[in-house]
mmCIF file of C-alpha atoms in Angstrom:
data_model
loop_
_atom_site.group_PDB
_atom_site.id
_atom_site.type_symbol
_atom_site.label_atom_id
_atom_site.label_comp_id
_atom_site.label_asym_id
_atom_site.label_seq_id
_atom_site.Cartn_x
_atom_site.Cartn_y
_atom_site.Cartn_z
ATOM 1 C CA UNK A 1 1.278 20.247 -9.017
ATOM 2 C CA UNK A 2 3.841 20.178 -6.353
ATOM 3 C CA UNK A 3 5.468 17.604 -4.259
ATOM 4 C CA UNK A 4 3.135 17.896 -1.500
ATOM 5 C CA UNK A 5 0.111 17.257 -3.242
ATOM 6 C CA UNK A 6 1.857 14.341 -5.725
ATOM 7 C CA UNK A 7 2.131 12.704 -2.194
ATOM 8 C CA UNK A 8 -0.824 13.345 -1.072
ATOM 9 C CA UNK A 9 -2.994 12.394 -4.391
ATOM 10 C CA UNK A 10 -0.321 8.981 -4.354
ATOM 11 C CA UNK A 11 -0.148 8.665 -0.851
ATOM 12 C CA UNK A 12 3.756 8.076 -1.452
ATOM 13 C CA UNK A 13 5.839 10.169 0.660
ATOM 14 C CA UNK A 14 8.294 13.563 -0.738
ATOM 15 C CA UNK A 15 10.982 11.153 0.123
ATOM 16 C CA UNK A 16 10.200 8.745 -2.139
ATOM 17 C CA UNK A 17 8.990 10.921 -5.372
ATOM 18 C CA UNK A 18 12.969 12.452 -4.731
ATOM 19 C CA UNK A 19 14.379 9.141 -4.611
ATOM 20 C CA UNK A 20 11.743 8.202 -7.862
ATOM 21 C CA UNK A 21 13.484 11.165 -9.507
ATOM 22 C CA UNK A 22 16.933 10.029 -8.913
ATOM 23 C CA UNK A 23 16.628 7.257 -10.304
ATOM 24 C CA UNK A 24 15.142 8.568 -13.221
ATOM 25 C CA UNK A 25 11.420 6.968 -12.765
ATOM 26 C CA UNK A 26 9.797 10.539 -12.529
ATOM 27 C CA UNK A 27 10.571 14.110 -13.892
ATOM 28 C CA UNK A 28 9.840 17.096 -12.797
ATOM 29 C CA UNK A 29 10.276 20.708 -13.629
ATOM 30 C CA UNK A 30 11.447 23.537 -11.216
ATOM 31 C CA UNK A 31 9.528 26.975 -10.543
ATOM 32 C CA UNK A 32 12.046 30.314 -10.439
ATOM 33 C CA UNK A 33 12.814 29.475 -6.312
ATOM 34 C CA UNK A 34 13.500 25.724 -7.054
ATOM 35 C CA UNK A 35 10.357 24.283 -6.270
ATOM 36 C CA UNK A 36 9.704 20.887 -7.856
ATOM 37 C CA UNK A 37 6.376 20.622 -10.185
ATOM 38 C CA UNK A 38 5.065 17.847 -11.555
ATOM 39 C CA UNK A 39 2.370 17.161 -14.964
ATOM 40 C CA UNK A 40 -0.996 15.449 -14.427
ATOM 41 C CA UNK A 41 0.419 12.607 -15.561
ATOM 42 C CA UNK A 42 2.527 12.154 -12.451
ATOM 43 C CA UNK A 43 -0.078 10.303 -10.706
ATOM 44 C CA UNK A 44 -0.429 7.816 -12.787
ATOM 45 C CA UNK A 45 3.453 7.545 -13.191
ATOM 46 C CA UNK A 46 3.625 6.982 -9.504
ATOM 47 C CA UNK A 47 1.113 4.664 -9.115
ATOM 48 C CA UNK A 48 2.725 2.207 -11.928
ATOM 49 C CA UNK A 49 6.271 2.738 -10.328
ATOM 50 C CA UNK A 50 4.634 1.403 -6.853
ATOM 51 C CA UNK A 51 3.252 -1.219 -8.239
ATOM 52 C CA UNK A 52 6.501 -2.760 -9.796
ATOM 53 C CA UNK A 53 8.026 -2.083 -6.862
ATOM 54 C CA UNK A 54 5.534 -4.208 -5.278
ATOM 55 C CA UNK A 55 6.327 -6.679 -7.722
ATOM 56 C CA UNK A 56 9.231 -7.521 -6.517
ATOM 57 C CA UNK A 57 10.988 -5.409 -9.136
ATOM 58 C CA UNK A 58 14.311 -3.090 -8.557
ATOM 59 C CA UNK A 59 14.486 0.568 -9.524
ATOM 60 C CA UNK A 60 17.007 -0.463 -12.378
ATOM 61 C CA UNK A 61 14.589 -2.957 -13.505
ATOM 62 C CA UNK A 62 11.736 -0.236 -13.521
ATOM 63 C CA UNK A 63 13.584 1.993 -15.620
ATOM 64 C CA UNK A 64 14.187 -0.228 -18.554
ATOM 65 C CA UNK A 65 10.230 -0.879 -17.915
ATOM 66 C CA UNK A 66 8.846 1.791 -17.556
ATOM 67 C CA UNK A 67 9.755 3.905 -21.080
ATOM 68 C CA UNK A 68 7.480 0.088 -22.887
ATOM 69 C CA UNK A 69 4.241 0.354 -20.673
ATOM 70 C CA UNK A 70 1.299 3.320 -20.579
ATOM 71 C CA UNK A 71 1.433 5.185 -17.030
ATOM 72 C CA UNK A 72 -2.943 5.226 -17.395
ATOM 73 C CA UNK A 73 -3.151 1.557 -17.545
ATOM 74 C CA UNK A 74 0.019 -0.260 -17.486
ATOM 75 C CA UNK A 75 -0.393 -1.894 -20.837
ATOM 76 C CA UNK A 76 2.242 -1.834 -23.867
ATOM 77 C CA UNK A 77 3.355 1.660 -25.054
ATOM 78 C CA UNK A 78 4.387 2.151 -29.019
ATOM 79 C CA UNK A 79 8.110 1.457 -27.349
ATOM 80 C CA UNK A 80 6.886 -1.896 -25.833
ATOM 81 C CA UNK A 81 8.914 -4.505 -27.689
ATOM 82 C CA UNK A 82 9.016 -8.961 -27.232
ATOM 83 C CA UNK A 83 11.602 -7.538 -24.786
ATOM 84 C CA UNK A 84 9.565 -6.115 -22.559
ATOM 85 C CA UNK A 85 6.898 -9.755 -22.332
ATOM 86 C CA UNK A 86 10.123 -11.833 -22.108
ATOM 87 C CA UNK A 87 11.796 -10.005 -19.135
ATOM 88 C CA UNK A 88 8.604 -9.769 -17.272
ATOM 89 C CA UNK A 89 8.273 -14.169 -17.644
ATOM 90 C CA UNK A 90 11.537 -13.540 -16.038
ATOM 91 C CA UNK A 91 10.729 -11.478 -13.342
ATOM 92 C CA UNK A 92 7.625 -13.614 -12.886
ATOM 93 C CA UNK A 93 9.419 -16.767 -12.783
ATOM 94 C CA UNK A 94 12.137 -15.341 -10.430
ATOM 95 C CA UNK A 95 8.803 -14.706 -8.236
ATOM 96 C CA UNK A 96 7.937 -17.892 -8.040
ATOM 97 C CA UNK A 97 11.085 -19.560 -7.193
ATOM 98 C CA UNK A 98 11.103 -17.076 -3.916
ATOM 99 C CA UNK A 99 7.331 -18.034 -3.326
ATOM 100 C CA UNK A 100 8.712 -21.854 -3.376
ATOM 101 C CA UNK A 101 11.970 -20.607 -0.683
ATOM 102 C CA UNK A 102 9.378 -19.113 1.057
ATOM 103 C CA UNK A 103 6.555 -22.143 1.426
ATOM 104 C CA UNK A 104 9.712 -24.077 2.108
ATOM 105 C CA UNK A 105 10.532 -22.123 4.922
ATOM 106 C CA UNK A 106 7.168 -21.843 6.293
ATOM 107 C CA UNK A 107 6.578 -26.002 6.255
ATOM 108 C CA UNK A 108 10.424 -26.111 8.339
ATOM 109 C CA UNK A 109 8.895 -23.496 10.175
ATOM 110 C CA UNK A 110 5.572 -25.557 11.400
ATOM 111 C CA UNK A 111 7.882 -28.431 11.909
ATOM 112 C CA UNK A 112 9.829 -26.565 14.499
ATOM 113 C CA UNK A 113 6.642 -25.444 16.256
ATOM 114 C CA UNK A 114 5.128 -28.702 16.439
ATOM 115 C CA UNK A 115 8.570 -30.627 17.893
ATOM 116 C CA UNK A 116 9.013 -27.767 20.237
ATOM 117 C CA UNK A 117 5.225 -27.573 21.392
ATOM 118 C CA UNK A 118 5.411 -31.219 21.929
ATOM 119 C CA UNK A 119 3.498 -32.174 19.683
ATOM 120 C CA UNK A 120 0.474 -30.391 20.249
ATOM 121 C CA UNK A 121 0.778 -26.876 18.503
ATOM 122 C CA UNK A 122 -3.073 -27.078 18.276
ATOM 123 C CA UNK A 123 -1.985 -27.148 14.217
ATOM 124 C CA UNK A 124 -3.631 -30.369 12.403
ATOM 125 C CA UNK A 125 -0.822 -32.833 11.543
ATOM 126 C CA UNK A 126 0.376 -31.617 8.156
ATOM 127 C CA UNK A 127 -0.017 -28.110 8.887
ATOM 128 C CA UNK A 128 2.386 -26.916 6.849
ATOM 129 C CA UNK A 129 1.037 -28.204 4.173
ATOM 130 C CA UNK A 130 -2.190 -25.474 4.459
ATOM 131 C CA UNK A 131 -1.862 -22.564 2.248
ATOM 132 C CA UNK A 132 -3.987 -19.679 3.863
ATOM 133 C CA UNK A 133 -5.725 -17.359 1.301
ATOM 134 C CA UNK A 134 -4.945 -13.733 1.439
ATOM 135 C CA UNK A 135 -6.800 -11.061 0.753
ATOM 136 C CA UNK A 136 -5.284 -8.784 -2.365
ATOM 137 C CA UNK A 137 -4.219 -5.334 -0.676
ATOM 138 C CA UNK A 138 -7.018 -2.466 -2.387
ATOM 139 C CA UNK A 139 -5.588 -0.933 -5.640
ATOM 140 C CA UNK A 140 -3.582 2.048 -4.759
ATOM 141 C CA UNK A 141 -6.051 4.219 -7.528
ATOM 142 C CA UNK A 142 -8.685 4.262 -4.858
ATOM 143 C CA UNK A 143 -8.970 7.077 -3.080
ATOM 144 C CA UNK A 144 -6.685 8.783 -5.179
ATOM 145 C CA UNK A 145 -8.974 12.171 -6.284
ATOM 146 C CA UNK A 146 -8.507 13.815 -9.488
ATOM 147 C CA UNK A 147 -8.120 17.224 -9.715
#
């Protein structure tokens, strides 16, 4: 398939599939007049690589990932090693220390607006304390149509 339709099918832009191929995330062959062309397989390749990147992870990072996990499901390929598990508790732990910054940030943050609303913010005392549940973004395999 060509770059137009990757995008389309991924709903990642030619930009980005370039960029994927620079860093070495995603091959592709060329026709006679240069034109990039891409396997099947491609979708699912792109789909993985945005959701590491929505991780949290680094194109580096993906790389070394990406040759020990399945493109269909994301699970361990025959390359998948204890490496792979231990650097992911690492990424995941590195996570969660910017998900503590962040709730840190958020509580100084409702502190702020209460002293500078006066005291009345509308906010219940100890409002930065409140986590607010967020809906999970839809999977980025709907809508995508195989052809």
């Amino acid at each position: 398939m060509k770059i137009g339709e990757l995008a389309r099918r991924t709903a990642v832009s030619e930009r980005s599939l370039r960029y994927y191929e620079e860093q070495g995330l995603l091959v592709s062959t060329r026709t006679p007049s240069g034109h990039r062309t891409y396997p099947e397989q491609a979708v699912d390749r792109v789909i993985r690589i945005q959701e590491l990147f929505a991780a949290g992870l680094c194109s580096g990072k993906i790389a070394e990932l990406l040759p020990c996990m399945r493109d269909e499901d994301g699970g361990p390929s025959e390359a998948a090693t204890p490496w792979l598990v231990a650097d992911l508790r690492r990424q995941r732990a590195r996570i969660d220390e910017q998900i503590a910054e962040l709730t840190r940030t958020r509580e100084i943050l409702d502190d702020v607006i209460v002293v500078a609303s006066g005291g009345s913010s509308g906010a219940p005392a100890g409002a930065s304390a409140v986590v607010e549940t967020v809906k999970p973004a839809p999977s980025r395999r709907q809508g995508v149509s195989a052809k």
